[in-house]
mmCIF file of C-alpha atoms in Angstrom:
data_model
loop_
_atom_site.group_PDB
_atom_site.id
_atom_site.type_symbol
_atom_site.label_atom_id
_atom_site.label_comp_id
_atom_site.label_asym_id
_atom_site.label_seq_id
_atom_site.Cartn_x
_atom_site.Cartn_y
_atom_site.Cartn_z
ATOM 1 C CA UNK A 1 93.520 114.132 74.801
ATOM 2 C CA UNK A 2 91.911 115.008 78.178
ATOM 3 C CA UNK A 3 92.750 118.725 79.405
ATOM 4 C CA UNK A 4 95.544 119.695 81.695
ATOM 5 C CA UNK A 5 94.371 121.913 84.501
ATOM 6 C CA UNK A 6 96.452 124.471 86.172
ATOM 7 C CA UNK A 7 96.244 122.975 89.264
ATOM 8 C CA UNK A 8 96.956 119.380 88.220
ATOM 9 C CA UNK A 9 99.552 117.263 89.982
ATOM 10 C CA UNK A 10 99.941 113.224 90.553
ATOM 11 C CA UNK A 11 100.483 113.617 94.536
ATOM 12 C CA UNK A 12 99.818 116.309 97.181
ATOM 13 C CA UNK A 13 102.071 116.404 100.146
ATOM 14 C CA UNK A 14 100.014 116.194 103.585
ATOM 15 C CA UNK A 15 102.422 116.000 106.263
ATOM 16 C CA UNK A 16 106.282 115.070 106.183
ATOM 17 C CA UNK A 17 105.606 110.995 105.690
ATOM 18 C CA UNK A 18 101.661 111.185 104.114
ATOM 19 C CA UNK A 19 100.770 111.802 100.951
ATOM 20 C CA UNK A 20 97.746 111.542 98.815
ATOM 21 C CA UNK A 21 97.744 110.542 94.913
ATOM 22 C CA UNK A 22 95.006 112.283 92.384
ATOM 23 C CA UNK A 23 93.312 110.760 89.313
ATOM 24 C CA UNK A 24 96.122 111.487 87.588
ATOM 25 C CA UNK A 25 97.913 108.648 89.017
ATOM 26 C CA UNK A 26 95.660 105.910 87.752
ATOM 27 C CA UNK A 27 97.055 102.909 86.281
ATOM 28 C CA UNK A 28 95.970 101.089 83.369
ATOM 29 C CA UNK A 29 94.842 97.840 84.712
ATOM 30 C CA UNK A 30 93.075 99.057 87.719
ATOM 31 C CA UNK A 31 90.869 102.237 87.493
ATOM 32 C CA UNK A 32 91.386 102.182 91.768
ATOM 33 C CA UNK A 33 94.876 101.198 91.573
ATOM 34 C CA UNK A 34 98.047 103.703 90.262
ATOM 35 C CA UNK A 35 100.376 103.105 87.151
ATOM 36 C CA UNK A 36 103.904 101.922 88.238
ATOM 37 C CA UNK A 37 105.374 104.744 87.515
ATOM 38 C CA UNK A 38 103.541 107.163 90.004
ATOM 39 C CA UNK A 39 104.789 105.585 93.179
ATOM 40 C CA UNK A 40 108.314 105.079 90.606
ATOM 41 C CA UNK A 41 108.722 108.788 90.614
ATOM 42 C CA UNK A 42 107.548 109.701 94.274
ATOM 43 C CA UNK A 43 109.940 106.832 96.074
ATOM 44 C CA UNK A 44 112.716 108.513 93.627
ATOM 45 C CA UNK A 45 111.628 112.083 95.637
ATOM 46 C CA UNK A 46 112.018 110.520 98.771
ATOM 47 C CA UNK A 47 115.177 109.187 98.355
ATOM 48 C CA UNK A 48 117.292 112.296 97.209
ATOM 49 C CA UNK A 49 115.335 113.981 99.749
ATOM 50 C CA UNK A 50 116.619 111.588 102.528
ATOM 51 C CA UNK A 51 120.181 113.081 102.616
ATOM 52 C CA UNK A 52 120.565 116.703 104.152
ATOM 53 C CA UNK A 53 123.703 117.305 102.445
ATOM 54 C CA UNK A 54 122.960 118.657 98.486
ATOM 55 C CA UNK A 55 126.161 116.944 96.875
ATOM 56 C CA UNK A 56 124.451 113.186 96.839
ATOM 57 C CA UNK A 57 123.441 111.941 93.550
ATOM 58 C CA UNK A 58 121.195 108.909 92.610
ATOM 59 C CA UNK A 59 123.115 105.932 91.334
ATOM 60 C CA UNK A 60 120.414 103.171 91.993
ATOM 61 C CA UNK A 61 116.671 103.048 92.633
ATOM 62 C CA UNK A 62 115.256 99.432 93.043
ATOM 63 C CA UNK A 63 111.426 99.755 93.532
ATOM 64 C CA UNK A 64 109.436 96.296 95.159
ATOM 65 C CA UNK A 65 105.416 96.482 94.034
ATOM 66 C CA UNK A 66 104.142 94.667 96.858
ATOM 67 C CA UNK A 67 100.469 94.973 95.682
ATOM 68 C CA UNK A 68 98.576 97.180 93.936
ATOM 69 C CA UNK A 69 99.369 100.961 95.036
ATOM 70 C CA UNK A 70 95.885 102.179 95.433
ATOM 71 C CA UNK A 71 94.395 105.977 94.318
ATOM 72 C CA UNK A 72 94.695 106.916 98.412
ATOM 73 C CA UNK A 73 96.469 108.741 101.184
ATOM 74 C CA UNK A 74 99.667 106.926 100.960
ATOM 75 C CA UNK A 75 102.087 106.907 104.480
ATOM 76 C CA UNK A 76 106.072 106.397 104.073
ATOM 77 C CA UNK A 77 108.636 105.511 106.604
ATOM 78 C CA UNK A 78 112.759 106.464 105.535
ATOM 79 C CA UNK A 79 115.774 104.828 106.965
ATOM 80 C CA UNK A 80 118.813 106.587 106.354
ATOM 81 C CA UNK A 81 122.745 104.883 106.430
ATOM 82 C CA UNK A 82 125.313 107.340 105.234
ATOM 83 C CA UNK A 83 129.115 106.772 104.503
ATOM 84 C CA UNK A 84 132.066 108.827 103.428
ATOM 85 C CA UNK A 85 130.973 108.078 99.395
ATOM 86 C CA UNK A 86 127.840 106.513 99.480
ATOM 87 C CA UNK A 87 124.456 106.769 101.356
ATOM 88 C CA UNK A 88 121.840 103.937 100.941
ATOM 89 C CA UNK A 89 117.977 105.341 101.827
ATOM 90 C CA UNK A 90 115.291 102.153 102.705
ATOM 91 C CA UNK A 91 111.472 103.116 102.199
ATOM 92 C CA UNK A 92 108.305 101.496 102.730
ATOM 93 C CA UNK A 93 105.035 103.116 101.347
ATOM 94 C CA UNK A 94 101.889 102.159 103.266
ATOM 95 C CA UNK A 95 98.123 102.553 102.000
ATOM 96 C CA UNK A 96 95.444 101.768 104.404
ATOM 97 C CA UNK A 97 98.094 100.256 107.405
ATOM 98 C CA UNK A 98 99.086 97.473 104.432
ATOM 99 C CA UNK A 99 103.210 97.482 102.579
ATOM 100 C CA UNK A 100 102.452 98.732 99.072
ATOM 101 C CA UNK A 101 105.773 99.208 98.029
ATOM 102 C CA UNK A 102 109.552 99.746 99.425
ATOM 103 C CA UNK A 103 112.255 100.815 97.593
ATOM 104 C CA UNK A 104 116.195 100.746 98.440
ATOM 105 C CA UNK A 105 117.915 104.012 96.645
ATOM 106 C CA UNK A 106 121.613 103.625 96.167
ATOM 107 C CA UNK A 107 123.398 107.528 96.419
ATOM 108 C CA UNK A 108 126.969 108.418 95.535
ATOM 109 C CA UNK A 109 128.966 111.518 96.710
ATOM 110 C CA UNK A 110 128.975 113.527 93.298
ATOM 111 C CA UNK A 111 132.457 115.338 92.019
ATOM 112 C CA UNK A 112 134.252 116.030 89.445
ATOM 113 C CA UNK A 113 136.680 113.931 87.419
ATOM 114 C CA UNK A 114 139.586 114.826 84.578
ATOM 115 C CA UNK A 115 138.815 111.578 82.626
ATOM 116 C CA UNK A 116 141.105 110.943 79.242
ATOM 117 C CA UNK A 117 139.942 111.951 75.749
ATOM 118 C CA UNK A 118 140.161 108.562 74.745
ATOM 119 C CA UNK A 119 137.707 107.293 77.219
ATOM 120 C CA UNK A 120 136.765 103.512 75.424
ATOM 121 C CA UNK A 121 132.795 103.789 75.086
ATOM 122 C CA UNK A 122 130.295 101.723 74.560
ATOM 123 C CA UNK A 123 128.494 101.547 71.057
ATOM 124 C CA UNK A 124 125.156 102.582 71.695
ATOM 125 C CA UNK A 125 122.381 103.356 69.379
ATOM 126 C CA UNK A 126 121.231 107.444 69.826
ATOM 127 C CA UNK A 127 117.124 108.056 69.483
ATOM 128 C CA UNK A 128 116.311 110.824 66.870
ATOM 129 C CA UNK A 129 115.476 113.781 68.862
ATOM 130 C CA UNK A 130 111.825 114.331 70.285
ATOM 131 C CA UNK A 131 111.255 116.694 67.901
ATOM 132 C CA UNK A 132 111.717 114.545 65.134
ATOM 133 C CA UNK A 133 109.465 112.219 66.637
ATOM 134 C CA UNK A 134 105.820 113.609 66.019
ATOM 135 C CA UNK A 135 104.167 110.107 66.421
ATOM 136 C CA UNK A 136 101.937 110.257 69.363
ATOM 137 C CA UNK A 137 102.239 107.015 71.745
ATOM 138 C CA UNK A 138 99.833 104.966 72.005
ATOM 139 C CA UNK A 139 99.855 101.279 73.463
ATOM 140 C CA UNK A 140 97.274 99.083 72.570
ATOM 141 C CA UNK A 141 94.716 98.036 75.001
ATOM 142 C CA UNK A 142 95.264 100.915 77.488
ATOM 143 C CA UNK A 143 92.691 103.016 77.846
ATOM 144 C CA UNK A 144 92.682 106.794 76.443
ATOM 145 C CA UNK A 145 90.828 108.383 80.170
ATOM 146 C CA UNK A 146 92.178 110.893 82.636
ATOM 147 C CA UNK A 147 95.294 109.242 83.782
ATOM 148 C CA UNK A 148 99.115 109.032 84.210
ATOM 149 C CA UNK A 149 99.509 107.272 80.225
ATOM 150 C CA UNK A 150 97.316 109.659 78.732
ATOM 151 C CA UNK A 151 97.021 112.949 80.769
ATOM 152 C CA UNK A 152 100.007 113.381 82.814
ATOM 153 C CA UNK A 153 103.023 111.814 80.269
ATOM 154 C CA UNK A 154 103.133 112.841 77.450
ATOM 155 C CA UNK A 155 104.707 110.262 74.683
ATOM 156 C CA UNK A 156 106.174 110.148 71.277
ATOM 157 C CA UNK A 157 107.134 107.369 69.093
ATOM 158 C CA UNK A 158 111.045 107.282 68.518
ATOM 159 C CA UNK A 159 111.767 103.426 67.527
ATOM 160 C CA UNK A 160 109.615 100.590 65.951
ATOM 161 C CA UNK A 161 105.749 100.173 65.998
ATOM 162 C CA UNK A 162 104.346 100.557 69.859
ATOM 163 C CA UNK A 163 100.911 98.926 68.051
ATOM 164 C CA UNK A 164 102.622 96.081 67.116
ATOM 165 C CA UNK A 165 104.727 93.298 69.355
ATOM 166 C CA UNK A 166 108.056 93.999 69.717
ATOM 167 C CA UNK A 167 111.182 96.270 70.901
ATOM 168 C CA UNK A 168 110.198 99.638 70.422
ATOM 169 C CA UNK A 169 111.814 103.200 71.214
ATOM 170 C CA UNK A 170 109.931 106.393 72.672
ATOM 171 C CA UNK A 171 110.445 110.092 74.304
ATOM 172 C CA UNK A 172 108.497 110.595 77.690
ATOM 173 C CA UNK A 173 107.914 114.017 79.369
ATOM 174 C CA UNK A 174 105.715 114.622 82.332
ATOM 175 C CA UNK A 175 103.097 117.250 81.389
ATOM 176 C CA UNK A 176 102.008 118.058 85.418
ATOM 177 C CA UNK A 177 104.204 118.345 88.838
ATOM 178 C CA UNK A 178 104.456 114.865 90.185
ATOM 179 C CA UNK A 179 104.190 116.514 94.030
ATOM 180 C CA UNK A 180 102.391 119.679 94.192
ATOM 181 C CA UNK A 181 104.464 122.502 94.682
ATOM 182 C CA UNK A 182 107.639 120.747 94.203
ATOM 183 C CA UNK A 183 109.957 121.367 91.319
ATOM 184 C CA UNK A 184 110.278 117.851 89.594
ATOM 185 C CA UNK A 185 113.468 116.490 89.809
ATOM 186 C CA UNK A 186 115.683 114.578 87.141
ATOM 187 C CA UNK A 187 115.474 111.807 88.944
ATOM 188 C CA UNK A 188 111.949 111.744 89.728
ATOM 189 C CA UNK A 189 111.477 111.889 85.983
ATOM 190 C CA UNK A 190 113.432 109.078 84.763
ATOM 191 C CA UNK A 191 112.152 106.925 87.537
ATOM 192 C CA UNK A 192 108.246 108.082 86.633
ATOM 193 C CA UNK A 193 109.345 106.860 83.173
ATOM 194 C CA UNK A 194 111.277 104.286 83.159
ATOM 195 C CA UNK A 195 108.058 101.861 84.291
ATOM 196 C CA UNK A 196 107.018 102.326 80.941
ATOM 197 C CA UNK A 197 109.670 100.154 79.099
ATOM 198 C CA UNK A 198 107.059 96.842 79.589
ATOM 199 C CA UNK A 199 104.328 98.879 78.321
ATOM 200 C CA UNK A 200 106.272 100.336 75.373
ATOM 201 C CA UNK A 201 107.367 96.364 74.262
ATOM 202 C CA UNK A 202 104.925 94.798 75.134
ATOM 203 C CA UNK A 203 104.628 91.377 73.437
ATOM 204 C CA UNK A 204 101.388 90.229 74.328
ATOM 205 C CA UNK A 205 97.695 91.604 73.537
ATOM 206 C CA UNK A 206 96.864 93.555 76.765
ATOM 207 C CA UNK A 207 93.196 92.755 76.031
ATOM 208 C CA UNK A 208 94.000 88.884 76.734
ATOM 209 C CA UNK A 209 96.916 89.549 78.901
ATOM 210 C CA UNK A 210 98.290 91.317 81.946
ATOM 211 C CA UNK A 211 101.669 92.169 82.082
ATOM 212 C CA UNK A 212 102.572 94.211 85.278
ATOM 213 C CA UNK A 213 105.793 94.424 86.522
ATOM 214 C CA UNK A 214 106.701 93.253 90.034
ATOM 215 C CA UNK A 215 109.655 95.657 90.179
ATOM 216 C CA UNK A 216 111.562 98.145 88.971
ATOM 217 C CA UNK A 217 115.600 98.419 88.992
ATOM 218 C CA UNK A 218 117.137 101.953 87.546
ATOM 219 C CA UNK A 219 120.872 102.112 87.332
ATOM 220 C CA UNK A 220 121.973 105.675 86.212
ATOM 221 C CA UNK A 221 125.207 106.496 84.852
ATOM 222 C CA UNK A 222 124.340 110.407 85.367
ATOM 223 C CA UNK A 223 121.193 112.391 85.779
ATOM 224 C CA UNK A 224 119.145 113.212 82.669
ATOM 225 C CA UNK A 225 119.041 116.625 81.470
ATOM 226 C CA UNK A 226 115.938 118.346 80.301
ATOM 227 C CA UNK A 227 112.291 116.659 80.494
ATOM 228 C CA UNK A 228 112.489 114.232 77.782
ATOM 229 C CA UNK A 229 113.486 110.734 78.950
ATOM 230 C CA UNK A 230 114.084 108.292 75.971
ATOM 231 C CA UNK A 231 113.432 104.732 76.179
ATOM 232 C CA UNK A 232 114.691 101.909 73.907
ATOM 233 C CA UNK A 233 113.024 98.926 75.572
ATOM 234 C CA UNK A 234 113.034 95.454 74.807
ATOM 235 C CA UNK A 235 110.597 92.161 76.324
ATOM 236 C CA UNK A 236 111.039 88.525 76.564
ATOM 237 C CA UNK A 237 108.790 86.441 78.217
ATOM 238 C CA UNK A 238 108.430 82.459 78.878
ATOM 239 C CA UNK A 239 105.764 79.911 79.462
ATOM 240 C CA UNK A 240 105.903 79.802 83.346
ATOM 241 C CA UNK A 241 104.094 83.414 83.621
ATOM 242 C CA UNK A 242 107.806 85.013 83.845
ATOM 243 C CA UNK A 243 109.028 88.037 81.842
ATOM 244 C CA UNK A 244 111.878 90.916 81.728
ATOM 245 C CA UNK A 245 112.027 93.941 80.272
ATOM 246 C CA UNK A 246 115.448 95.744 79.472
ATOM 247 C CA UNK A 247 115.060 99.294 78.386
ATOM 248 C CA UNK A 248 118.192 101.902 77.991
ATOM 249 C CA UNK A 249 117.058 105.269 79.015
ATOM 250 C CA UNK A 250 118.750 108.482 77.182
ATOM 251 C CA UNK A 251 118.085 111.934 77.355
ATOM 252 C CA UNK A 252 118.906 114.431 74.646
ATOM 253 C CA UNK A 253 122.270 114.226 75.070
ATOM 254 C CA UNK A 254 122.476 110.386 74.680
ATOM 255 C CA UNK A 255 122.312 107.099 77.311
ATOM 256 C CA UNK A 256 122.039 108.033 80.960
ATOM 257 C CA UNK A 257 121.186 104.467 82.411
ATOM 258 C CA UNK A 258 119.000 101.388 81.865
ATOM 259 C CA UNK A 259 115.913 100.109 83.763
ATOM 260 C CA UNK A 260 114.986 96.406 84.364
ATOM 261 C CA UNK A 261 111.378 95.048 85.079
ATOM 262 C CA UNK A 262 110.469 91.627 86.565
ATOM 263 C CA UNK A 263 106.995 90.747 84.326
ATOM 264 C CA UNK A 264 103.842 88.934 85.864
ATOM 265 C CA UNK A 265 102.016 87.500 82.996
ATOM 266 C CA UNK A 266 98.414 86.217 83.691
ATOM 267 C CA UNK A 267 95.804 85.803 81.415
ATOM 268 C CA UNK A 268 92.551 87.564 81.884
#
């Protein structure tokens, strides 16, 4: 396991709408290009911070991957439409004058409700607690060097066999700040995580196969609490080069929200 450093973060803030992503951000396919997740969890940043108001909460986060988000001074543009109960934030993130990635954030007025004891709920498998899980993730075919998988998450095995095909279940934590000097939100760390639920089931050898995913939609029930994000994720792909991946996201306290991914497969 490469070293954290005490200065280590995924992105440094420039100015108000630049940005610049470290090493840390690095993707697996693409030592120039980031992991999904990076831009996942800095898009997630930019759209709580959108509101002025403090009593807005995430409800939806749809990321777009235009292209590969490259390891570079990164420039964002926010459009802001607020309502009585909801506020909808629009972002495009720029690399080099070229769309990267925009995102579309989805924010409800928070409160508080008296809801009935007998609340009907849905029956939902519960993870074993991280601590239970002492299984260090590993996915094979992605490689163990300084970058967001193996130096800035940290993962552990909570459901199935990662090194085999298949559904499988895992706890993520972020090790380093995501922005430098910024205290990392809840929903910047489901958002950085929840891009791994392809990764985690993946179905195909990554060392024949590339599986990125085009996009990422993250519908939250409530805010995760604490810095473990589980994921129970499943994949199915088809013979056209089109996939999905469905992954329920928990925190200690049980499900929070799901995450879906639109899959590219292409053969290397």
């Amino acid at each position: 396991m490469h070293d954290i450093h005490p200065d280590d973060c995924i992105f440094i803030r420039e100015t108000d709408s630049t940005w610049r992503a470290t090493e840390l951000a690095r993707g697996p396919w693409d030592s120039r290009a980031q992991h999904g997740g990076a831009p996942c969890g800095l898009l997630a940043h930019l759209v709580e911070s959108a509101p002025s108001e403090i009593d807005w909460q995430l409800a939806r986060l749809t990321v777009e991957l235009l292209r590969p988000v490259p390891i570079d001074r990164l420039e964002t543009d926010v459009t802001l439409e607020t309502g009585r109960a909801s506020a909808r934030v629009e972002i495009t993130l720029r690399a080099n004058g070229k769309r990267v990635a925009r995102a579309h954030g989805l924010l409800v007025r928070a409160g508080t409700l008296a809801l009935p004891s007998d609340l009907p709920r849905a029956a939902i498998n519960r993870l074993p607690p991280p601590e239970d899980c002492p299984r260090p993730l590993r996915i094979p075919g992605l490689p163990e060097v300084r970058s967001f998988y193996y130096t800035a998450m940290e993962g552990r095995v909570a459901g199935g066999d990662p090194a085999q095909p298949g559904p499988a279940a895992a706890w993520l934590r972020l090790k380093v700040p995501l922005v430098a000097g910024v205290a990392t939100s809840a929903a910047m760390r489901i958002a950085a995580a929840a891009d791994f639920g392809n990764g985690l089931s993946w179905v195909l050898p990554a060392d024949r196969f590339a599986f990125a995913n085009a996009d990422l939609s993250l519908h939250l029930a409530r805010l995760p609490a604490g810095e473990w994000i589980g994921l129970q994720a499943s994949t199915s792909i088809v013979s056209s080069g089109c996939g999905q991946t469905i992954t329920q996201l928990y925190d200690t306290q049980g499900p929070c929200g799901v995450a879906v991914q639109s899959l590219l497969i292409m053969p290397r």
